[in-house]
XYZ file of C-alpha atoms in Angstrom:
764
model
C -46.778 -14.341 -15.966
C -49.372 -13.589 -18.641
C -48.463 -11.539 -21.712
C -50.318 -10.005 -24.588
C -48.964 -8.554 -27.788
C -50.984 -5.649 -29.167
C -50.525 -4.375 -32.693
C -51.882 -1.026 -33.836
C -52.192 -0.151 -37.496
C -51.839 3.493 -38.317
C -50.886 5.197 -41.562
C -49.536 1.952 -42.934
C -47.157 1.387 -39.987
C -47.407 -1.288 -37.356
C -46.631 -0.337 -33.770
C -45.828 -3.310 -31.586
C -45.918 -3.215 -27.803
C -45.485 -5.934 -25.176
C -47.785 -5.532 -22.208
C -46.625 -7.614 -19.280
C -48.124 -7.926 -15.840
C -48.390 -10.303 -12.940
C -50.582 -10.214 -9.821
C -49.723 -7.480 -7.386
C -47.690 -5.449 -9.877
C -48.753 -2.545 -12.092
C -49.027 -3.218 -15.764
C -46.114 -1.874 -17.816
C -45.894 -1.169 -21.500
C -42.521 -1.699 -23.214
C -42.282 -0.330 -26.661
C -39.523 -1.225 -29.077
C -39.697 2.350 -30.289
C -38.384 3.949 -27.106
C -34.945 5.536 -27.555
C -33.653 4.042 -24.306
C -33.539 0.659 -26.060
C -30.427 1.937 -27.807
C -28.473 2.371 -24.545
C -27.136 -1.187 -24.625
C -26.183 -0.971 -28.277
C -24.475 2.396 -27.767
C -22.535 1.051 -24.774
C -21.240 -1.862 -26.855
C -20.431 0.449 -29.769
C -18.486 2.823 -27.499
C -16.337 -0.011 -26.127
C -15.604 -1.355 -29.620
C -14.850 2.128 -30.947
C -12.379 2.742 -28.107
C -10.674 -0.582 -28.799
C -10.349 0.207 -32.486
C -8.958 3.659 -31.693
C -6.459 1.987 -29.347
C -5.056 0.067 -32.314
C -3.765 3.367 -33.697
C -2.507 4.777 -30.395
C 1.067 3.488 -30.556
C 2.928 3.233 -27.252
C 0.368 4.993 -25.068
C -0.565 3.440 -21.724
C -3.924 2.014 -22.805
C -3.470 -1.678 -22.034
C -7.020 -1.892 -20.705
C -8.423 -1.161 -24.157
C -5.650 -2.488 -26.358
C -6.831 -6.111 -26.461
C -7.133 -6.438 -30.250
C -3.628 -5.417 -31.294
C -2.051 -8.860 -31.396
C -4.918 -10.660 -33.127
C -5.235 -11.309 -36.846
C -7.248 -8.730 -38.777
C -10.159 -11.029 -39.498
C -10.458 -11.821 -35.789
C -10.509 -8.090 -35.058
C -13.430 -7.710 -37.469
C -15.275 -10.713 -36.025
C -14.767 -9.633 -32.417
C -16.064 -6.157 -33.296
C -19.119 -7.184 -35.313
C -20.467 -9.994 -33.119
C -21.023 -7.896 -29.950
C -22.707 -5.174 -32.000
C -25.022 -7.716 -33.585
C -25.899 -9.189 -30.183
C -26.605 -5.669 -28.851
C -29.072 -4.767 -31.591
C -32.321 -3.410 -30.097
C -34.249 -5.544 -32.561
C -33.075 -8.662 -30.713
C -34.381 -7.575 -27.337
C -37.892 -8.898 -27.927
C -36.407 -12.338 -28.616
C -34.633 -12.266 -25.278
C -37.877 -10.951 -23.766
C -39.892 -13.905 -25.006
C -37.337 -16.217 -23.440
C -37.325 -14.425 -20.087
C -41.130 -14.379 -19.982
C -41.310 -18.184 -19.941
C -41.760 -19.162 -16.330
C -41.489 -22.861 -17.161
C -38.237 -22.470 -19.084
C -35.489 -24.824 -17.734
C -33.175 -22.051 -16.557
C -31.188 -24.281 -14.217
C -30.452 -26.711 -17.020
C -29.430 -23.897 -19.341
C -27.157 -22.468 -16.646
C -25.291 -25.752 -16.331
C -25.093 -26.067 -20.091
C -23.322 -22.707 -19.997
C -21.036 -23.998 -17.251
C -20.269 -27.082 -19.347
C -19.436 -24.901 -22.363
C -17.061 -22.796 -20.261
C -15.528 -25.986 -18.853
C -14.949 -27.346 -22.366
C -13.462 -24.037 -23.527
C -11.002 -24.018 -20.621
C -9.912 -27.556 -21.522
C -9.641 -26.950 -25.266
C -8.191 -23.432 -25.178
C -5.834 -23.108 -22.211
C -3.349 -20.362 -21.621
C -0.102 -22.315 -21.903
C 2.234 -19.771 -20.313
C 2.216 -18.280 -16.843
C 3.869 -14.872 -17.192
C 1.866 -13.180 -14.464
C 2.674 -15.642 -11.712
C 5.692 -15.585 -9.450
C 5.171 -19.216 -8.506
C 8.477 -20.787 -9.493
C 9.080 -22.120 -5.954
C 5.534 -23.519 -5.960
C 6.236 -25.461 -9.144
C 9.331 -27.071 -7.666
C 7.327 -28.335 -4.695
C 4.547 -29.621 -6.956
C 7.130 -31.431 -9.052
C 8.483 -33.125 -5.937
C 4.986 -34.264 -4.996
C 4.423 -35.718 -8.457
C 7.841 -37.403 -8.379
C 7.052 -38.779 -4.911
C 10.039 -36.959 -3.443
C 10.300 -35.199 -0.099
C 8.648 -31.785 -0.194
C 7.704 -28.978 2.156
C 4.043 -28.022 2.346
C 4.596 -24.609 3.946
C 5.076 -22.768 0.664
C 2.123 -24.422 -1.061
C -0.234 -23.767 1.849
C 0.682 -20.064 1.721
C -0.568 -19.350 5.225
C 0.809 -15.802 5.057
C -1.735 -14.589 2.496
C -3.998 -17.242 0.939
C -4.474 -20.316 3.168
C -7.649 -21.595 1.510
C -6.276 -21.214 -2.013
C -3.010 -22.788 -0.885
C -4.867 -25.633 0.764
C -6.796 -26.349 -2.436
C -3.592 -26.354 -4.476
C -1.902 -28.654 -1.977
C -4.898 -31.010 -2.042
C -4.941 -31.138 -5.850
C -1.155 -31.570 -5.984
C -1.474 -34.706 -3.864
C -4.845 -35.962 -5.103
C -4.263 -35.830 -8.861
C -1.089 -38.001 -8.851
C -2.727 -40.447 -6.428
C -5.553 -40.909 -8.936
C -3.471 -40.936 -12.123
C -0.676 -43.302 -11.059
C -2.926 -46.291 -10.232
C -4.560 -45.832 -13.646
C -1.188 -46.055 -15.352
C -1.275 -42.416 -16.418
C 1.707 -40.072 -16.335
C 1.664 -36.495 -15.138
C 2.241 -33.603 -17.577
C 5.850 -32.575 -18.104
C 5.248 -29.142 -16.573
C 3.916 -29.338 -12.994
C 1.009 -26.967 -13.568
C -1.661 -29.662 -13.265
C -3.030 -28.504 -9.872
C -3.598 -25.002 -11.248
C -5.420 -26.454 -14.243
C -7.440 -28.623 -11.881
C -8.235 -25.553 -9.792
C -9.453 -23.714 -12.903
C -11.832 -26.540 -13.794
C -13.026 -26.838 -10.205
C -13.545 -23.079 -10.188
C -15.827 -23.274 -13.220
C -18.018 -25.854 -11.477
C -18.084 -23.711 -8.328
C -19.103 -20.727 -10.435
C -22.225 -22.633 -11.483
C -22.978 -23.441 -7.865
C -22.396 -19.824 -6.875
C -25.100 -18.658 -9.274
C -27.642 -20.667 -7.257
C -27.319 -18.056 -4.537
C -29.542 -15.960 -6.796
C -33.077 -17.072 -5.922
C -34.679 -15.969 -9.203
C -33.715 -18.762 -11.588
C -34.013 -16.761 -14.785
C -31.438 -14.258 -13.511
C -28.747 -16.892 -12.882
C -27.585 -17.280 -16.474
C -27.399 -13.509 -17.162
C -25.421 -12.992 -13.966
C -23.006 -15.794 -14.804
C -22.467 -14.351 -18.275
C -21.803 -10.901 -16.819
C -19.337 -12.344 -14.279
C -17.476 -14.323 -16.960
C -17.423 -11.138 -19.020
C -15.257 -9.431 -16.380
C -12.480 -11.519 -14.845
C -13.398 -14.732 -16.629
C -9.947 -14.949 -18.111
C -8.818 -16.411 -14.793
C -10.530 -19.677 -15.729
C -8.228 -20.084 -18.725
C -4.934 -19.383 -16.960
C -2.831 -22.380 -15.953
C -0.212 -20.230 -14.258
C 1.098 -20.415 -10.755
C -1.014 -17.953 -8.833
C -3.826 -18.106 -6.282
C -6.442 -15.502 -7.214
C -9.200 -17.623 -8.783
C -10.509 -18.852 -5.378
C -10.651 -15.235 -4.203
C -12.535 -14.215 -7.351
C -15.126 -16.957 -6.808
C -15.454 -16.410 -3.067
C -16.051 -12.668 -3.440
C -18.577 -13.319 -6.215
C -20.441 -15.716 -3.922
C -20.312 -13.246 -1.029
C -21.722 -10.394 -3.120
C -24.541 -12.561 -4.480
C -25.434 -13.935 -1.053
C -25.407 -10.507 0.564
C -27.694 -9.031 -2.096
C -30.071 -11.961 -1.699
C -30.028 -11.506 2.072
C -30.807 -7.803 1.765
C -33.775 -8.674 -0.441
C -34.965 -11.150 2.194
C -34.266 -14.165 -0.027
C -31.325 -15.693 1.846
C -29.994 -15.746 5.364
C -27.467 -13.101 6.369
C -25.484 -15.912 7.953
C -24.744 -17.387 4.526
C -23.228 -14.086 3.390
C -21.150 -13.842 6.579
C -19.889 -17.399 6.109
C -18.935 -16.685 2.497
C -17.099 -13.530 3.580
C -15.010 -15.662 5.938
C -14.322 -18.027 3.039
C -13.244 -15.056 0.893
C -10.806 -13.870 3.578
C -9.415 -17.381 3.830
C -9.042 -17.461 0.037
C -6.889 -14.338 0.280
C -6.473 -11.821 3.064
C -7.065 -8.926 0.676
C -10.785 -9.685 1.059
C -10.472 -7.798 4.351
C -10.800 -4.720 2.148
C -14.529 -5.535 1.963
C -14.975 -5.217 5.727
C -16.978 -1.950 5.365
C -19.555 -3.800 3.266
C -19.835 -6.534 5.893
C -20.368 -3.910 8.596
C -23.112 -2.356 6.526
C -24.725 -5.764 6.011
C -24.790 -6.461 9.742
C -25.424 -2.961 11.129
C -27.474 -1.293 8.404
C -30.422 -0.670 10.735
C -28.296 1.388 13.106
C -29.202 5.102 12.981
C -25.652 6.219 12.244
C -25.372 3.946 9.193
C -28.828 4.901 7.972
C -27.780 8.531 8.151
C -24.467 7.913 6.362
C -26.202 6.043 3.533
C -29.541 7.853 3.455
C -29.123 9.191 -0.081
C -26.741 9.225 -2.966
C -25.319 12.492 -1.688
C -24.879 11.106 1.838
C -23.201 8.038 0.436
C -20.866 10.219 -1.615
C -19.893 12.206 1.477
C -19.325 8.946 3.343
C -17.005 7.750 0.607
C -15.110 11.039 0.748
C -14.731 10.563 4.498
C -13.406 7.035 3.985
C -10.808 8.396 1.565
C -9.795 11.140 4.017
C -9.480 8.613 6.840
C -7.395 6.321 4.644
C -5.016 9.165 3.805
C -4.779 10.173 7.458
C -3.789 6.651 8.486
C -1.449 6.503 5.502
C 0.541 9.480 6.778
C 0.306 8.525 10.452
C 1.998 5.197 9.766
C 4.609 6.780 7.494
C 3.755 4.917 4.310
C 4.328 8.016 2.180
C 8.029 7.216 1.944
C 8.493 3.556 2.788
C 9.473 0.431 0.924
C 6.488 -1.538 2.227
C 5.518 -4.504 0.057
C 1.857 -3.896 0.955
C 1.278 -0.139 0.761
C 2.416 2.049 -2.125
C 4.621 5.044 -1.247
C 3.750 8.595 -2.167
C 7.336 9.622 -2.901
C 9.944 7.768 -4.979
C 12.011 5.258 -3.013
C 15.622 4.589 -3.959
C 17.311 1.243 -3.389
C 20.379 -0.597 -4.689
C 18.027 -2.415 -7.098
C 16.764 0.833 -8.597
C 14.275 3.598 -7.869
C 10.578 2.946 -7.338
C 8.861 5.826 -9.124
C 5.580 3.951 -9.640
C 4.039 5.745 -6.674
C 0.601 6.477 -5.278
C -0.168 9.627 -7.277
C 2.130 8.967 -10.215
C 0.534 9.134 -13.632
C 1.549 5.505 -14.168
C -0.512 4.278 -11.227
C -3.521 6.523 -11.827
C -3.703 5.635 -15.511
C -3.353 1.969 -14.643
C -6.398 2.213 -12.373
C -8.381 3.605 -15.300
C -7.038 0.897 -17.582
C -7.943 -1.723 -15.023
C -11.554 -0.566 -15.030
C -11.628 -0.709 -18.818
C -10.084 -4.169 -18.921
C -12.389 -5.667 -16.301
C -15.629 -3.801 -16.847
C -15.578 -1.506 -19.870
C -19.009 -2.630 -21.051
C -20.921 -2.739 -17.731
C -19.447 0.653 -16.781
C -20.422 2.200 -20.107
C -23.868 0.639 -20.009
C -24.374 1.890 -16.465
C -23.373 5.351 -17.625
C -25.846 5.199 -20.502
C -28.608 4.186 -18.120
C -27.784 6.896 -15.593
C -27.971 9.783 -18.043
C -31.009 11.890 -17.381
C -33.306 13.506 -19.920
C -31.025 16.467 -20.064
C -28.016 14.349 -20.825
C -27.205 12.972 -24.241
C -30.872 13.013 -25.267
C -30.823 9.235 -25.538
C -34.034 8.908 -23.591
C -32.321 6.849 -20.933
C -33.429 6.376 -17.403
C -34.132 9.645 -15.760
C -35.381 7.585 -12.836
C -32.081 5.756 -12.645
C -30.186 9.005 -12.875
C -32.241 10.286 -9.958
C -31.348 7.164 -8.015
C -27.632 7.695 -8.422
C -27.956 11.432 -7.774
C -29.854 10.782 -4.536
C -33.258 12.302 -5.322
C -35.716 11.521 -2.531
C -39.018 12.113 -4.283
C -40.875 10.297 -6.959
C -42.481 11.923 -9.970
C -45.463 12.835 -7.825
C -43.360 14.409 -5.122
C -43.934 11.618 -2.628
C -41.281 9.823 -0.603
C -40.338 6.304 -1.373
C -38.052 4.012 0.580
C -37.822 5.065 4.202
C -34.675 6.962 4.941
C -33.198 6.397 1.528
C -32.914 7.701 -1.962
C -35.646 6.915 -4.405
C -35.000 3.444 -5.840
C -31.696 2.966 -3.979
C -32.229 -0.351 -2.309
C -30.155 -1.677 0.537
C -28.643 -4.176 -1.876
C -27.529 -1.378 -4.206
C -25.974 0.539 -1.333
C -24.176 -2.628 -0.260
C -22.738 -3.172 -3.735
C -21.635 0.461 -4.006
C -19.883 0.214 -0.639
C -18.219 -3.046 -1.686
C -16.987 -1.653 -4.994
C -15.699 1.570 -3.470
C -13.938 -0.224 -0.592
C -12.144 -2.574 -2.955
C -11.197 0.250 -5.315
C -9.821 2.169 -2.334
C -7.750 -0.875 -1.415
C -6.384 -1.130 -4.959
C -5.530 2.571 -4.914
C -3.276 2.244 -1.864
C -2.051 -1.327 -2.352
C 1.479 -1.881 -3.610
C 0.978 -4.493 -6.315
C 4.776 -4.451 -6.831
C 4.592 -5.326 -10.522
C 2.079 -2.683 -11.589
C -1.594 -3.282 -12.344
C -0.877 -4.093 -15.973
C 0.859 -7.271 -14.773
C -1.129 -7.765 -11.566
C -4.610 -7.252 -13.024
C -5.622 -10.699 -11.746
C -5.328 -9.465 -8.163
C -7.982 -6.864 -8.943
C -10.315 -9.158 -10.939
C -13.098 -9.070 -8.277
C -13.542 -5.350 -9.007
C -15.222 -6.268 -12.285
C -17.723 -8.464 -10.454
C -18.563 -5.590 -8.125
C -19.384 -3.304 -11.046
C -21.522 -6.047 -12.568
C -23.383 -6.451 -9.279
C -24.050 -2.714 -9.135
C -25.506 -2.918 -12.639
C -27.594 -5.974 -11.769
C -29.264 -4.190 -8.869
C -31.225 -2.146 -11.429
C -32.793 -5.245 -12.955
C -36.539 -5.245 -13.230
C -36.664 -1.501 -13.867
C -37.850 -0.339 -17.252
C -34.310 0.607 -18.213
C -32.872 -2.810 -17.313
C -35.591 -5.347 -17.884
C -34.786 -9.042 -17.443
C -34.483 -9.383 -21.217
C -31.935 -6.570 -21.376
C -29.981 -8.131 -18.502
C -29.695 -11.375 -20.475
C -28.777 -9.478 -23.625
C -26.169 -7.516 -21.680
C -24.691 -10.794 -20.428
C -24.350 -12.145 -23.960
C -22.742 -8.916 -25.159
C -20.397 -8.866 -22.162
C -19.099 -12.364 -22.937
C -18.615 -11.526 -26.619
C -16.656 -8.421 -25.640
C -14.320 -10.368 -23.346
C -13.612 -13.116 -25.907
C -10.767 -11.072 -27.520
C -9.041 -10.987 -24.126
C -9.386 -14.762 -23.888
C -8.159 -15.171 -27.473
C -5.076 -13.045 -26.832
C -4.097 -14.996 -23.749
C -4.611 -18.483 -25.163
C -2.496 -17.642 -28.213
C 1.109 -18.046 -27.092
C 2.517 -15.704 -29.727
C -0.065 -12.991 -29.033
C 0.201 -13.242 -25.252
C 4.000 -13.149 -25.442
C 3.956 -10.033 -27.605
C 1.422 -8.311 -25.350
C 3.355 -9.158 -22.199
C 6.597 -7.918 -23.749
C 4.938 -4.569 -24.487
C 3.522 -4.348 -20.977
C 6.968 -4.980 -19.508
C 8.336 -1.860 -21.194
C 5.692 0.327 -19.528
C 7.113 0.144 -16.022
C 10.434 -1.710 -16.021
C 12.205 1.572 -15.241
C 9.592 2.682 -12.690
C 9.864 -0.426 -10.499
C 12.665 -1.950 -8.500
C 14.862 -3.821 -10.928
C 14.236 -7.134 -9.175
C 10.498 -6.820 -9.836
C 11.090 -6.272 -13.528
C 13.523 -9.187 -13.746
C 10.835 -11.709 -12.840
C 8.804 -10.715 -15.877
C 11.772 -10.634 -18.217
C 12.908 -14.033 -16.962
C 9.511 -15.440 -17.973
C 9.948 -13.911 -21.429
C 13.487 -15.287 -21.657
C 12.321 -18.806 -20.857
C 9.614 -18.496 -23.472
C 12.186 -17.369 -26.045
C 14.404 -20.353 -25.214
C 11.389 -22.654 -25.479
C 10.728 -21.278 -28.953
C 14.470 -21.454 -29.771
C 14.439 -17.719 -30.488
C 17.978 -16.998 -29.288
C 18.072 -13.549 -30.862
C 15.163 -12.572 -28.663
C 16.762 -14.221 -25.639
C 19.892 -12.130 -26.126
C 17.865 -8.923 -26.344
C 15.968 -9.806 -23.182
C 19.178 -10.594 -21.307
C 20.660 -7.270 -22.368
C 17.607 -5.500 -20.956
C 17.853 -7.479 -17.712
C 21.499 -6.465 -17.383
C 20.641 -2.822 -18.027
C 18.056 -2.875 -15.237
C 20.200 -4.476 -12.523
C 23.177 -6.401 -13.876
C 23.519 -9.545 -11.808
C 26.358 -11.955 -12.494
C 23.849 -14.655 -13.451
C 22.400 -12.576 -16.301
C 25.912 -11.971 -17.680
C 26.629 -15.698 -17.543
C 23.428 -16.464 -19.452
C 24.347 -13.836 -22.046
C 27.771 -15.448 -22.489
C 26.030 -18.782 -23.073
C 23.757 -17.086 -25.580
C 26.732 -15.707 -27.523
C 28.100 -19.236 -27.979
C 25.190 -19.996 -30.278
C 26.528 -17.385 -32.727
C 30.275 -18.086 -32.512
C 30.217 -20.031 -35.785
C 26.837 -19.150 -37.304
C 26.966 -15.366 -36.878
C 30.443 -14.304 -35.736
C 29.570 -10.612 -36.122
C 26.712 -10.936 -33.622
C 28.940 -12.994 -31.352
C 31.542 -10.231 -31.230
C 28.942 -7.493 -30.935
C 27.367 -9.102 -27.857
C 30.785 -9.684 -26.266
C 31.799 -6.100 -26.949
C 28.562 -4.859 -25.380
C 29.012 -7.018 -22.271
C 32.706 -6.166 -21.838
C 31.908 -2.472 -22.223
C 29.309 -2.542 -19.454
C 31.554 -4.597 -17.190
C 34.441 -2.189 -17.732
C 32.280 0.811 -16.829
C 31.003 -0.956 -13.733
C 34.566 -1.832 -12.650
C 35.681 1.768 -13.150
C 32.744 2.967 -11.066
C 33.532 0.559 -8.239
C 37.199 1.501 -8.190
C 36.398 5.210 -8.238
C 34.206 4.717 -5.158
C 36.815 2.555 -3.455
C 34.532 -0.463 -3.037
C 35.015 -4.086 -4.038
C 31.373 -5.050 -4.365
C 27.913 -3.521 -4.668
C 24.343 -4.836 -4.675
C 24.442 -6.702 -7.973
C 28.098 -7.435 -8.766
C 31.680 -6.949 -7.601
C 35.179 -6.666 -9.043
C 35.880 -10.350 -8.486
C 32.747 -11.343 -10.404
C 33.593 -8.923 -13.221
C 37.064 -10.437 -13.553
C 35.591 -13.949 -13.524
C 33.025 -13.113 -16.219
C 35.722 -11.767 -18.506
C 37.696 -14.951 -17.890
C 34.697 -17.065 -18.933
C 34.384 -15.055 -22.153
C 38.054 -15.662 -22.840
C 37.769 -19.408 -22.262
C 34.699 -19.665 -24.520
C 36.578 -17.823 -27.260
C 39.332 -20.431 -26.954
C 36.840 -23.266 -27.302
C 35.241 -21.659 -30.352
C 38.549 -20.600 -31.987
C 37.769 -16.904 -31.646
C 40.886 -15.846 -29.727
C 42.132 -13.415 -32.357
C 38.675 -11.845 -32.725
C 38.165 -11.341 -29.003
C 41.709 -10.305 -28.143
C 41.378 -6.563 -29.047
C 38.141 -6.298 -27.070
C 39.637 -8.084 -24.078
C 42.783 -5.957 -24.158
C 40.721 -2.763 -24.078
C 38.609 -4.174 -21.260
C 41.688 -5.043 -19.183
C 43.143 -1.568 -19.642
C 39.931 0.142 -18.593
C 38.848 -2.151 -15.767
C 42.106 -3.386 -14.279
C 40.715 -6.936 -14.435
C 43.388 -8.974 -16.258
C 42.377 -12.629 -15.866
C 40.625 -12.700 -19.219
C 43.559 -11.224 -21.155
C 45.969 -13.538 -19.307
C 43.938 -16.532 -20.463
C 44.028 -15.371 -24.075
C 47.770 -14.618 -23.997
C 48.588 -17.799 -22.090
C 46.542 -19.886 -24.519
C 48.247 -18.259 -27.474
C 51.715 -19.074 -26.144
C 50.596 -22.589 -25.223
C 49.325 -23.285 -28.723
C 52.644 -22.029 -30.123
C 54.392 -24.323 -27.627
C 56.053 -21.347 -25.917
C 55.490 -23.006 -22.554
C 57.903 -20.788 -20.633
C 55.855 -17.737 -21.665
C 52.517 -19.424 -21.159
C 53.211 -20.812 -17.681
C 53.406 -17.543 -15.664
C 50.257 -16.227 -17.326
C 48.297 -19.379 -16.565
C 49.754 -19.453 -13.040
C 48.464 -15.906 -12.530
C 45.018 -17.091 -13.597
C 45.199 -19.920 -11.064
C 46.111 -17.486 -8.280
C 42.849 -15.578 -8.798
C 40.904 -18.723 -7.897
C 39.408 -19.079 -11.359
C 38.984 -22.762 -12.216
C 38.072 -24.192 -15.586
C 38.941 -27.604 -17.111
C 40.434 -26.054 -20.236
C 42.615 -23.546 -18.390
C 43.569 -26.042 -15.685
C 44.457 -28.569 -18.379
C 46.802 -26.101 -20.096
C 48.341 -25.131 -16.751
C 49.035 -28.756 -15.766
C 50.383 -29.529 -19.218
C 52.746 -26.544 -19.068
C 54.069 -27.744 -15.725
C 54.458 -31.323 -16.897
C 56.038 -30.570 -20.268
C 58.364 -27.821 -19.013
C 60.180 -30.181 -16.654
C 58.127 -29.745 -13.510
C 56.767 -33.280 -13.819
C 55.972 -33.688 -10.129
C 53.974 -30.490 -10.070
C 52.304 -31.448 -13.312
C 51.323 -34.902 -12.053
C 49.942 -33.402 -8.855
C 47.935 -30.945 -10.921
C 46.629 -33.751 -13.124
C 45.667 -35.854 -10.119
C 43.661 -32.974 -8.684
C 42.147 -32.187 -12.058
C 41.042 -35.765 -12.671
C 39.159 -35.618 -9.411
C 37.458 -32.397 -10.514
C 36.984 -32.989 -14.222
C 36.944 -36.772 -14.560
C 33.830 -36.539 -16.744
C 35.181 -33.817 -19.028
C 36.402 -35.273 -22.328
C 38.556 -32.247 -23.167
C 40.449 -32.397 -19.873
C 41.010 -36.149 -20.212
C 42.373 -35.591 -23.717
C 44.800 -32.877 -22.545
C 46.192 -35.065 -19.740
C 46.554 -38.067 -22.045
C 48.335 -36.141 -24.799
C 50.696 -34.579 -22.228
C 51.698 -38.065 -21.064
C 52.146 -39.288 -24.627
C 54.350 -36.356 -25.626
C 56.877 -37.485 -23.013
C 56.108 -41.179 -23.607
C 55.215 -41.671 -19.958
C 52.172 -43.366 -18.447
C 51.237 -44.691 -21.897
C 48.745 -47.251 -20.585
C 47.071 -44.610 -18.387
C 46.956 -42.273 -21.384
C 45.177 -44.986 -23.421
C 42.668 -45.459 -20.613
C 42.028 -41.708 -20.407
C 41.459 -41.492 -24.174
C 38.999 -44.383 -24.068
C 37.129 -42.642 -21.249
C 37.089 -39.432 -23.267
C 35.694 -41.244 -26.310
C 32.934 -42.804 -24.186
C 31.806 -39.300 -23.134
C 30.540 -38.534 -26.667
C 32.847 -35.642 -27.595
C 32.210 -33.547 -30.738
C 32.804 -35.388 -34.044
C 36.167 -33.707 -34.751
C 37.454 -34.481 -31.259
C 36.213 -38.087 -31.498
C 38.043 -38.538 -34.802
C 41.237 -37.176 -33.257
C 40.925 -39.458 -30.207
C 40.323 -42.534 -32.333
C 43.327 -41.677 -34.492
C 45.613 -41.573 -31.460
C 44.149 -44.800 -30.075
C 44.795 -46.527 -33.398
C 48.429 -45.442 -33.235
C 48.721 -46.902 -29.728
C 47.568 -50.386 -30.798
């Protein structure tokens, strides 16, 4: 390309214009003074303004824009100023000079960009994996690393993502086989294959850009792609959507190149097959593949002849989708794949996050903002005609999207199509609409706020639509590169939020509250369990208790109650008021649940039954004995027993009280009643055996001790109780000494150790 710069001096002002031309193309004049140069800057400013407004929006459902909330103030300022600076119209001529250099090493620069992204993913990883439901995957990966027997079926994931599963399985086996001979140890958390997949994905992204024949466009396209779903490269969590993201990106690039006559259609078809293998949801792009293969057929040419025809075709696709939706009865089903139209009730709660619910529709809007706020806004700026916002932006481009068939001179342009609407643009529009239609009907189970990664390819599709206008006056190569830089700078806050554990935890906790009551309780529990584990990791037991309370409110499984009981033990001595408050809360809910079950004449429901309620109260009673909180818990337990009819817990407290006062005759029937319920615990069983032995039923007591030693032979407290029972009657003294020595070897608490050693000294 040859370029001249002309400067005109008039009235003391200099007017600068770049005149660029190459053989076979008309000369074009690009003036820095044209108002359309501000479209890119305005698009960036709109996105930043919306994000800043979102900071003041409180609890509104705006998670697609609210990416600055959990960052420090100075980061908010930096992440707002830098994109605006990069979008300044004054910088466009610098990008233009760069793009005009035909001998510039674009391939080398592309791979430098890939290397920078690779380094960023290594240095700034997302340490948590809230969005994944890959716990079973991690257990299998751990077994591989530990060289234990494992099953490959789950990792291969043949039901939905065989290629992604195959890559994970390969990395799970390959990485240990390389590290072990080198004397290296695997990370403590078995997420290494996902990290390896992220790094491999970054390299494949660089290769994917080579599907674009024009070298100078590769870097801008990569920047625009990273500026959408690029956060996937930083996530080390157990999911399988990065291969899909890359495969769809490659397919879209190859198809556009094929439609421009630059690549073979066969390459695009092959990459579509790869995308389907990466995840079956790529089948949603089947309409775009049909267009790619059959676009010359008269029926398809008619359906896509103009913007208006394409719009009517899209409306027909939506109508057909709804017709099939009702024919197959998805409007009121609990399908894991298709979202219902009406709320669906189940024992685990009511699914009110439905097809036309405000939650789902707003989440689709938020998803677009999260993945492609800038390219969408920029596309809108470019499509506004002269009668729009008076920004001087692309009336030609507006005509393209509106389906005008004549040029400015009234002549026809592309045969059978809208002016400027290339086959590649039609293909990208069909791809984007088909995938959006899939996301509209798909049941993501957890809501799009949590499952945004599933939809990440949608951002690439919007970017590809934007890129199809490259080379036009409104989207010159220099502006495409500038848009790529701005896009990356605008997505950096999203990266920063997710690589900061505290910020990502806070954001995820807020997202959980959006839909935990609109989903089945089991779906919400998976997210809250991730938050609970994070709280335990940070030793934030206050937060863990709050999370467990919310999990119990949503469903109320026995396991969550047991974890809450364990949580209360942390406060028994440090914060006795909190300890009692949590026990009172749990006993109150259990009592209400027991009353409800009895009123309905049932023993058990979906989440819990009367037997489990009685057992949980018994555990609370035993823990209060261990922590010397019997008197504090007794009033609460008495009220619970009266309301629920579950008396094991109160029997344990009363029996323990009589036992400690050596009223064995009163303690024995209470502890015997506990035994009859099937509740077993070393402390309660120890008191029961001791009561038998010391009250004259020595044979029964010895039999109880023999059974208990088989069960609790590694429990220091039980060994101590048996030994002291023998010593009180001066029987089995040598066995008692042996039991005390075993108890001491089990590292009991300091006070118990001192007591054991004192008795052993007396026995010398």
